[in-house]
Amino acid sequence: MGNQGGFDSLALSSLKKLSVKYPEIRYNVVLAYLPDEKSNPIDAETLYPEGIENVPKRFCISWRNNWLIDHSQYVICYVSHLTGGASRFMELAIKRNRTVINLSQK
């Protein structure tokens, strides 16, 4: 999962709670940038995808999101309108035949 927005924070909090009850749930926060001293600490296992260090900073989130889709079976998102980065992420996941669960439709 990512760690850039409010949905990511909510999802991480939910996964932490669920993994206590269901220990078979595993998750990692996949970083777009290496944390610095100003970053908030992340209370989860983190991954820094190999190759992202060669990506210009302004493209790191998009590159990381593509990496996430390539390394996932399921994509859980909250997309209520068909514009913006979350919508593009969801459409890409659909094109790559991932199982997409859009919570805005529930």
Short mmCIF file of N, CA, C and O in Angstrom, two decimals:
data_model
loop_
_atom_site.label_atom_id
_atom_site.label_comp_id
_atom_site.label_asym_id
_atom_site.label_seq_id
_atom_site.Cartn_x
_atom_site.Cartn_y
_atom_site.Cartn_z
N MET A 1 0.82 -1.17 0.00
CA MET A 1 0.00 0.00 0.00
C MET A 1 0.87 1.24 0.00
O MET A 1 2.04 1.19 0.36
N GLY A 2 0.29 2.33 -0.43
CA GLY A 2 1.01 3.59 -0.42
C GLY A 2 0.89 4.28 0.93
O GLY A 2 0.35 3.74 1.89
N ASN A 3 1.42 5.50 0.99
CA ASN A 3 1.35 6.27 2.24
C ASN A 3 1.28 7.77 1.97
O ASN A 3 1.79 8.55 2.75
N GLN A 4 0.59 8.15 0.90
CA GLN A 4 0.59 9.56 0.53
C GLN A 4 -0.66 10.32 0.92
O GLN A 4 -0.65 11.53 0.88
N GLY A 5 -1.75 9.68 1.26
CA GLY A 5 -2.96 10.45 1.49
C GLY A 5 -3.80 9.94 2.63
O GLY A 5 -3.44 9.00 3.34
N GLY A 6 -4.95 10.58 2.77
CA GLY A 6 -5.88 10.22 3.84
C GLY A 6 -6.40 8.81 3.72
O GLY A 6 -6.56 8.10 4.73
N PHE A 7 -6.70 8.37 2.49
CA PHE A 7 -7.19 7.01 2.31
C PHE A 7 -6.12 6.01 2.74
O PHE A 7 -6.42 5.00 3.39
N ASP A 8 -4.87 6.27 2.39
CA ASP A 8 -3.78 5.38 2.78
C ASP A 8 -3.66 5.29 4.29
O ASP A 8 -3.45 4.21 4.85
N SER A 9 -3.81 6.42 4.98
CA SER A 9 -3.75 6.41 6.45
C SER A 9 -4.88 5.59 7.05
O SER A 9 -4.68 4.80 7.98
N LEU A 10 -6.08 5.77 6.51
CA LEU A 10 -7.24 5.02 6.97
C LEU A 10 -7.05 3.53 6.71
O LEU A 10 -7.32 2.69 7.58
N ALA A 11 -6.56 3.19 5.52
CA ALA A 11 -6.35 1.78 5.17
C ALA A 11 -5.30 1.15 6.07
O ALA A 11 -5.47 0.01 6.53
N LEU A 12 -4.21 1.86 6.34
CA LEU A 12 -3.17 1.32 7.21
C LEU A 12 -3.70 1.07 8.61
O LEU A 12 -3.46 0.02 9.20
N SER A 13 -4.46 2.02 9.14
CA SER A 13 -5.05 1.86 10.46
C SER A 13 -5.98 0.64 10.49
O SER A 13 -5.94 -0.17 11.44
N SER A 14 -6.78 0.47 9.47
CA SER A 14 -7.69 -0.67 9.39
C SER A 14 -6.93 -1.98 9.28
O SER A 14 -7.29 -2.97 9.93
N LEU A 15 -5.88 -2.00 8.47
CA LEU A 15 -5.10 -3.24 8.32
C LEU A 15 -4.41 -3.63 9.62
O LEU A 15 -4.32 -4.82 9.95
N LYS A 16 -3.93 -2.66 10.36
CA LYS A 16 -3.30 -2.95 11.65
C LYS A 16 -4.30 -3.65 12.57
O LYS A 16 -3.97 -4.66 13.21
N LYS A 17 -5.51 -3.11 12.65
CA LYS A 17 -6.53 -3.70 13.50
C LYS A 17 -6.94 -5.09 13.01
O LYS A 17 -7.07 -6.02 13.80
N LEU A 18 -7.15 -5.23 11.71
CA LEU A 18 -7.57 -6.51 11.16
C LEU A 18 -6.51 -7.59 11.31
O LEU A 18 -6.82 -8.76 11.54
N SER A 19 -5.24 -7.21 11.20
CA SER A 19 -4.17 -8.21 11.28
C SER A 19 -4.00 -8.77 12.69
O SER A 19 -3.44 -9.85 12.86
N VAL A 20 -4.50 -8.07 13.69
CA VAL A 20 -4.50 -8.61 15.05
C VAL A 20 -5.51 -9.75 15.14
O VAL A 20 -5.23 -10.82 15.67
N LYS A 21 -6.68 -9.52 14.56
CA LYS A 21 -7.74 -10.53 14.58
C LYS A 21 -7.47 -11.65 13.57
O LYS A 21 -7.80 -12.80 13.82
N TYR A 22 -6.89 -11.30 12.43
CA TYR A 22 -6.61 -12.25 11.35
C TYR A 22 -5.12 -12.21 11.04
O TYR A 22 -4.68 -11.49 10.15
N PRO A 23 -4.31 -12.98 11.74
CA PRO A 23 -2.86 -12.89 11.58
C PRO A 23 -2.34 -13.29 10.20
O PRO A 23 -1.19 -13.01 9.87
N GLU A 24 -3.19 -13.90 9.38
CA GLU A 24 -2.75 -14.25 8.03
C GLU A 24 -2.70 -13.04 7.09
O GLU A 24 -2.13 -13.09 6.01
N ILE A 25 -3.28 -11.92 7.54
CA ILE A 25 -3.22 -10.69 6.74
C ILE A 25 -1.81 -10.12 6.83
O ILE A 25 -1.28 -9.92 7.91
N ARG A 26 -1.23 -9.89 5.68
CA ARG A 26 0.11 -9.28 5.60
C ARG A 26 0.04 -8.05 4.72
O ARG A 26 -0.68 -8.04 3.73
N TYR A 27 0.79 -7.05 5.07
CA TYR A 27 0.81 -5.83 4.28
C TYR A 27 2.14 -5.13 4.48
O TYR A 27 2.84 -5.35 5.46
N ASN A 28 2.49 -4.29 3.52
CA ASN A 28 3.68 -3.46 3.59
C ASN A 28 3.33 -2.08 3.06
O ASN A 28 2.51 -1.96 2.15
N VAL A 29 3.96 -1.07 3.60
CA VAL A 29 3.87 0.27 3.04
C VAL A 29 5.01 0.40 2.04
O VAL A 29 6.17 0.20 2.38
N VAL A 30 4.64 0.69 0.79
CA VAL A 30 5.64 0.82 -0.27
C VAL A 30 5.93 2.31 -0.45
O VAL A 30 5.04 3.10 -0.79
N LEU A 31 7.17 2.66 -0.19
CA LEU A 31 7.57 4.07 -0.19
C LEU A 31 7.88 4.58 -1.60
O LEU A 31 8.47 3.87 -2.41
N ALA A 32 7.48 5.81 -1.86
CA ALA A 32 7.86 6.48 -3.09
C ALA A 32 9.16 7.26 -2.89
O ALA A 32 9.89 7.51 -3.85
N TYR A 33 9.43 7.62 -1.65
CA TYR A 33 10.64 8.38 -1.30
C TYR A 33 11.23 7.79 -0.03
O TYR A 33 10.50 7.31 0.84
N LEU A 34 12.53 7.89 0.10
CA LEU A 34 13.15 7.49 1.36
C LEU A 34 12.79 8.52 2.43
O LEU A 34 12.80 9.72 2.16
N PRO A 35 12.45 8.06 3.62
CA PRO A 35 12.10 9.02 4.67
C PRO A 35 13.31 9.86 5.10
O PRO A 35 14.44 9.39 5.02
N ASP A 36 13.04 11.09 5.51
CA ASP A 36 14.10 11.93 6.06
C ASP A 36 13.73 12.29 7.50
O ASP A 36 12.73 11.81 8.02
N GLU A 37 14.51 13.13 8.12
CA GLU A 37 14.26 13.46 9.53
C GLU A 37 12.96 14.22 9.74
O GLU A 37 12.43 14.25 10.84
N LYS A 38 12.39 14.81 8.69
CA LYS A 38 11.13 15.54 8.80
C LYS A 38 9.92 14.63 8.64
O LYS A 38 8.81 15.02 8.95
N SER A 39 10.13 13.43 8.12
CA SER A 39 9.02 12.51 7.85
C SER A 39 8.41 11.98 9.13
O SER A 39 9.10 11.78 10.12
N ASN A 40 7.11 11.75 9.08
CA ASN A 40 6.45 11.08 10.19
C ASN A 40 6.86 9.61 10.17
O ASN A 40 6.92 9.00 9.10
N PRO A 41 7.13 9.04 11.33
CA PRO A 41 7.50 7.62 11.35
C PRO A 41 6.33 6.75 10.89
O PRO A 41 5.17 7.08 11.12
N ILE A 42 6.66 5.68 10.20
CA ILE A 42 5.65 4.76 9.70
C ILE A 42 5.67 3.52 10.59
O ILE A 42 6.70 2.85 10.71
N ASP A 43 4.54 3.25 11.20
CA ASP A 43 4.43 2.12 12.11
C ASP A 43 3.97 0.87 11.34
O ASP A 43 2.86 0.38 11.53
N ALA A 44 4.82 0.42 10.41
CA ALA A 44 4.51 -0.76 9.60
C ALA A 44 5.80 -1.17 8.89
O ALA A 44 6.76 -0.40 8.81
N GLU A 45 5.79 -2.39 8.37
CA GLU A 45 6.90 -2.83 7.52
C GLU A 45 6.88 -1.99 6.25
O GLU A 45 5.82 -1.74 5.67
N THR A 46 8.05 -1.54 5.81
CA THR A 46 8.11 -0.73 4.60
C THR A 46 8.99 -1.40 3.55
O THR A 46 9.87 -2.20 3.87
N LEU A 47 8.69 -1.06 2.30
CA LEU A 47 9.49 -1.50 1.16
C LEU A 47 9.87 -0.27 0.36
O LEU A 47 9.08 0.68 0.23
N TYR A 48 11.06 -0.30 -0.20
CA TYR A 48 11.50 0.74 -1.12
C TYR A 48 11.85 0.01 -2.41
O TYR A 48 12.87 -0.68 -2.47
N PRO A 49 10.98 0.08 -3.43
CA PRO A 49 11.16 -0.76 -4.61
C PRO A 49 12.48 -0.51 -5.33
O PRO A 49 12.88 0.64 -5.54
N GLU A 50 13.13 -1.61 -5.69
CA GLU A 50 14.38 -1.50 -6.44
C GLU A 50 14.12 -0.80 -7.77
O GLU A 50 13.16 -1.10 -8.46
N GLY A 51 14.95 0.16 -8.08
CA GLY A 51 14.84 0.91 -9.33
C GLY A 51 14.26 2.29 -9.15
O GLY A 51 14.49 3.17 -9.98
N ILE A 52 13.51 2.52 -8.08
CA ILE A 52 12.87 3.82 -7.89
C ILE A 52 13.91 4.91 -7.60
O ILE A 52 13.67 6.09 -7.85
N GLU A 53 15.09 4.50 -7.14
CA GLU A 53 16.12 5.50 -6.84
C GLU A 53 16.61 6.22 -8.10
O GLU A 53 17.22 7.28 -8.03
N ASN A 54 16.32 5.65 -9.29
CA ASN A 54 16.73 6.25 -10.56
C ASN A 54 15.63 7.08 -11.20
O ASN A 54 15.81 7.63 -12.29
N VAL A 55 14.49 7.19 -10.54
CA VAL A 55 13.32 7.90 -11.08
C VAL A 55 13.36 9.35 -10.58
O VAL A 55 13.57 9.58 -9.38
N PRO A 56 13.14 10.33 -11.49
CA PRO A 56 13.05 11.72 -11.02
C PRO A 56 11.94 11.86 -9.97
O PRO A 56 10.88 11.23 -10.07
N LYS A 57 12.17 12.67 -8.95
CA LYS A 57 11.27 12.77 -7.80
C LYS A 57 9.83 13.04 -8.20
O LYS A 57 8.90 12.49 -7.61
N ARG A 58 9.60 13.87 -9.20
CA ARG A 58 8.22 14.22 -9.57
C ARG A 58 7.45 13.04 -10.17
O ARG A 58 6.23 13.07 -10.27
N PHE A 59 8.16 11.96 -10.55
CA PHE A 59 7.50 10.78 -11.11
C PHE A 59 7.47 9.59 -10.14
O PHE A 59 6.97 8.53 -10.48
N CYS A 60 8.01 9.76 -8.94
CA CYS A 60 8.17 8.63 -8.02
C CYS A 60 6.84 8.02 -7.57
O CYS A 60 6.72 6.79 -7.47
N ILE A 61 5.83 8.84 -7.29
CA ILE A 61 4.55 8.28 -6.84
C ILE A 61 3.91 7.47 -7.97
O ILE A 61 3.44 6.35 -7.76
N SER A 62 3.91 8.02 -9.16
CA SER A 62 3.35 7.29 -10.30
C SER A 62 4.11 5.99 -10.55
O SER A 62 3.50 4.93 -10.78
N TRP A 63 5.44 6.04 -10.48
CA TRP A 63 6.25 4.84 -10.68
C TRP A 63 5.95 3.81 -9.60
O TRP A 63 5.76 2.63 -9.88
N ARG A 64 5.87 4.25 -8.35
CA ARG A 64 5.56 3.36 -7.24
C ARG A 64 4.18 2.74 -7.41
O ARG A 64 3.97 1.56 -7.17
N ASN A 65 3.20 3.55 -7.85
CA ASN A 65 1.85 3.01 -8.06
C ASN A 65 1.83 1.93 -9.13
O ASN A 65 1.14 0.92 -8.99
N ASN A 66 2.59 2.12 -10.20
CA ASN A 66 2.70 1.08 -11.22
C ASN A 66 3.34 -0.18 -10.63
O ASN A 66 2.91 -1.30 -10.92
N TRP A 67 4.35 0.00 -9.81
CA TRP A 67 5.00 -1.13 -9.15
C TRP A 67 4.00 -1.87 -8.27
O TRP A 67 3.96 -3.09 -8.25
N LEU A 68 3.18 -1.11 -7.52
CA LEU A 68 2.16 -1.72 -6.66
C LEU A 68 1.20 -2.59 -7.47
O LEU A 68 0.88 -3.71 -7.07
N ILE A 69 0.72 -2.07 -8.58
CA ILE A 69 -0.20 -2.85 -9.42
C ILE A 69 0.48 -4.10 -9.93
O ILE A 69 -0.09 -5.19 -9.90
N ASP A 70 1.72 -3.98 -10.37
CA ASP A 70 2.46 -5.14 -10.90
C ASP A 70 2.68 -6.21 -9.85
O ASP A 70 2.83 -7.38 -10.17
N HIS A 71 2.70 -5.84 -8.57
CA HIS A 71 3.01 -6.79 -7.50
C HIS A 71 1.80 -7.09 -6.61
O HIS A 71 1.97 -7.53 -5.47
N SER A 72 0.61 -6.87 -7.13
CA SER A 72 -0.61 -7.10 -6.34
C SER A 72 -1.61 -7.94 -7.12
O SER A 72 -1.67 -7.87 -8.34
N GLN A 73 -2.41 -8.70 -6.39
CA GLN A 73 -3.54 -9.40 -6.97
C GLN A 73 -4.81 -8.56 -6.85
O GLN A 73 -5.67 -8.60 -7.71
N TYR A 74 -4.92 -7.84 -5.74
CA TYR A 74 -6.11 -7.06 -5.43
C TYR A 74 -5.74 -5.59 -5.28
O TYR A 74 -4.69 -5.26 -4.74
N VAL A 75 -6.64 -4.74 -5.74
CA VAL A 75 -6.49 -3.30 -5.56
C VAL A 75 -7.75 -2.80 -4.87
O VAL A 75 -8.86 -2.98 -5.37
N ILE A 76 -7.57 -2.23 -3.70
CA ILE A 76 -8.69 -1.66 -2.95
C ILE A 76 -8.51 -0.14 -3.00
O ILE A 76 -7.46 0.38 -2.64
N CYS A 77 -9.54 0.53 -3.48
CA CYS A 77 -9.44 1.98 -3.66
C CYS A 77 -10.76 2.63 -3.28
O CYS A 77 -11.75 1.96 -3.00
N TYR A 78 -10.74 3.94 -3.26
CA TYR A 78 -11.95 4.72 -3.06
C TYR A 78 -11.94 5.79 -4.14
O TYR A 78 -11.28 6.82 -4.02
N VAL A 79 -12.64 5.51 -5.24
CA VAL A 79 -12.70 6.43 -6.37
C VAL A 79 -14.16 6.79 -6.59
O VAL A 79 -14.97 5.93 -6.98
N SER A 80 -14.51 8.06 -6.34
CA SER A 80 -15.90 8.49 -6.48
C SER A 80 -16.12 9.35 -7.71
O SER A 80 -17.26 9.61 -8.09
N HIS A 81 -15.04 9.80 -8.35
CA HIS A 81 -15.16 10.54 -9.60
C HIS A 81 -14.04 10.08 -10.54
O HIS A 81 -13.00 9.60 -10.09
N LEU A 82 -14.28 10.21 -11.82
CA LEU A 82 -13.40 9.59 -12.81
C LEU A 82 -12.29 10.52 -13.30
O LEU A 82 -11.88 10.43 -14.46
N THR A 83 -11.79 11.37 -12.43
CA THR A 83 -10.64 12.20 -12.76
C THR A 83 -9.63 12.10 -11.63
O THR A 83 -9.97 11.74 -10.51
N GLY A 84 -8.40 12.41 -11.92
CA GLY A 84 -7.36 12.42 -10.89
C GLY A 84 -6.55 11.15 -10.83
O GLY A 84 -6.79 10.17 -11.55
N GLY A 85 -5.56 11.18 -9.96
CA GLY A 85 -4.60 10.09 -9.85
C GLY A 85 -5.20 8.77 -9.39
O GLY A 85 -4.85 7.71 -9.90
N ALA A 86 -6.12 8.81 -8.43
CA ALA A 86 -6.73 7.57 -7.94
C ALA A 86 -7.53 6.90 -9.05
O ALA A 86 -7.50 5.67 -9.20
N SER A 87 -8.22 7.69 -9.84
CA SER A 87 -9.00 7.15 -10.95
C SER A 87 -8.09 6.51 -11.99
O SER A 87 -8.37 5.41 -12.50
N ARG A 88 -6.99 7.17 -12.32
CA ARG A 88 -6.02 6.61 -13.28
C ARG A 88 -5.42 5.31 -12.75
O ARG A 88 -5.25 4.34 -13.49
N PHE A 89 -5.13 5.28 -11.45
CA PHE A 89 -4.59 4.08 -10.81
C PHE A 89 -5.58 2.93 -10.93
O PHE A 89 -5.23 1.81 -11.30
N MET A 90 -6.85 3.20 -10.65
CA MET A 90 -7.87 2.17 -10.72
C MET A 90 -8.03 1.66 -12.15
O MET A 90 -8.10 0.44 -12.38
N GLU A 91 -8.08 2.55 -13.12
CA GLU A 91 -8.23 2.14 -14.52
C GLU A 91 -7.05 1.28 -14.98
O GLU A 91 -7.23 0.29 -15.69
N LEU A 92 -5.85 1.64 -14.56
CA LEU A 92 -4.67 0.86 -14.91
C LEU A 92 -4.74 -0.54 -14.29
O LEU A 92 -4.42 -1.53 -14.93
N ALA A 93 -5.20 -0.62 -13.06
CA ALA A 93 -5.35 -1.92 -12.39
C ALA A 93 -6.37 -2.78 -13.12
O ALA A 93 -6.17 -3.99 -13.31
N ILE A 94 -7.47 -2.18 -13.57
CA ILE A 94 -8.48 -2.92 -14.34
C ILE A 94 -7.89 -3.42 -15.64
O ILE A 94 -8.07 -4.59 -16.02
N LYS A 95 -7.14 -2.55 -16.34
CA LYS A 95 -6.51 -2.96 -17.61
C LYS A 95 -5.53 -4.10 -17.42
O LYS A 95 -5.33 -4.91 -18.31
N ARG A 96 -4.90 -4.15 -16.25
CA ARG A 96 -3.92 -5.22 -15.97
C ARG A 96 -4.58 -6.43 -15.29
O ARG A 96 -3.89 -7.27 -14.73
N ASN A 97 -5.89 -6.49 -15.36
CA ASN A 97 -6.67 -7.64 -14.88
C ASN A 97 -6.51 -7.92 -13.39
O ASN A 97 -6.51 -9.08 -12.98
N ARG A 98 -6.37 -6.89 -12.59
CA ARG A 98 -6.35 -7.07 -11.15
C ARG A 98 -7.79 -7.05 -10.64
O ARG A 98 -8.67 -6.46 -11.26
N THR A 99 -8.02 -7.69 -9.52
CA THR A 99 -9.32 -7.61 -8.88
C THR A 99 -9.39 -6.26 -8.17
O THR A 99 -8.60 -5.99 -7.27
N VAL A 100 -10.32 -5.41 -8.61
CA VAL A 100 -10.43 -4.05 -8.08
C VAL A 100 -11.69 -3.97 -7.22
O VAL A 100 -12.79 -4.33 -7.67
N ILE A 101 -11.51 -3.52 -6.00
CA ILE A 101 -12.62 -3.28 -5.08
C ILE A 101 -12.65 -1.78 -4.82
O ILE A 101 -11.76 -1.23 -4.19
N ASN A 102 -13.67 -1.12 -5.38
CA ASN A 102 -13.83 0.32 -5.20
C ASN A 102 -14.82 0.55 -4.06
O ASN A 102 -16.01 0.32 -4.21
N LEU A 103 -14.32 0.98 -2.92
CA LEU A 103 -15.15 1.14 -1.73
C LEU A 103 -16.21 2.23 -1.88
O LEU A 103 -17.19 2.23 -1.14
N SER A 104 -16.06 3.12 -2.84
CA SER A 104 -17.09 4.15 -3.04
C SER A 104 -18.35 3.55 -3.64
O SER A 104 -19.41 4.17 -3.58
N GLN A 105 -18.25 2.36 -4.17
CA GLN A 105 -19.41 1.68 -4.75
C GLN A 105 -20.14 0.80 -3.75
O GLN A 105 -21.10 0.15 -4.07
N LYS A 106 -19.62 0.70 -2.53
CA LYS A 106 -20.21 -0.18 -1.51
C LYS A 106 -21.20 0.55 -0.66
O LYS A 106 -21.15 1.69 -0.41
#
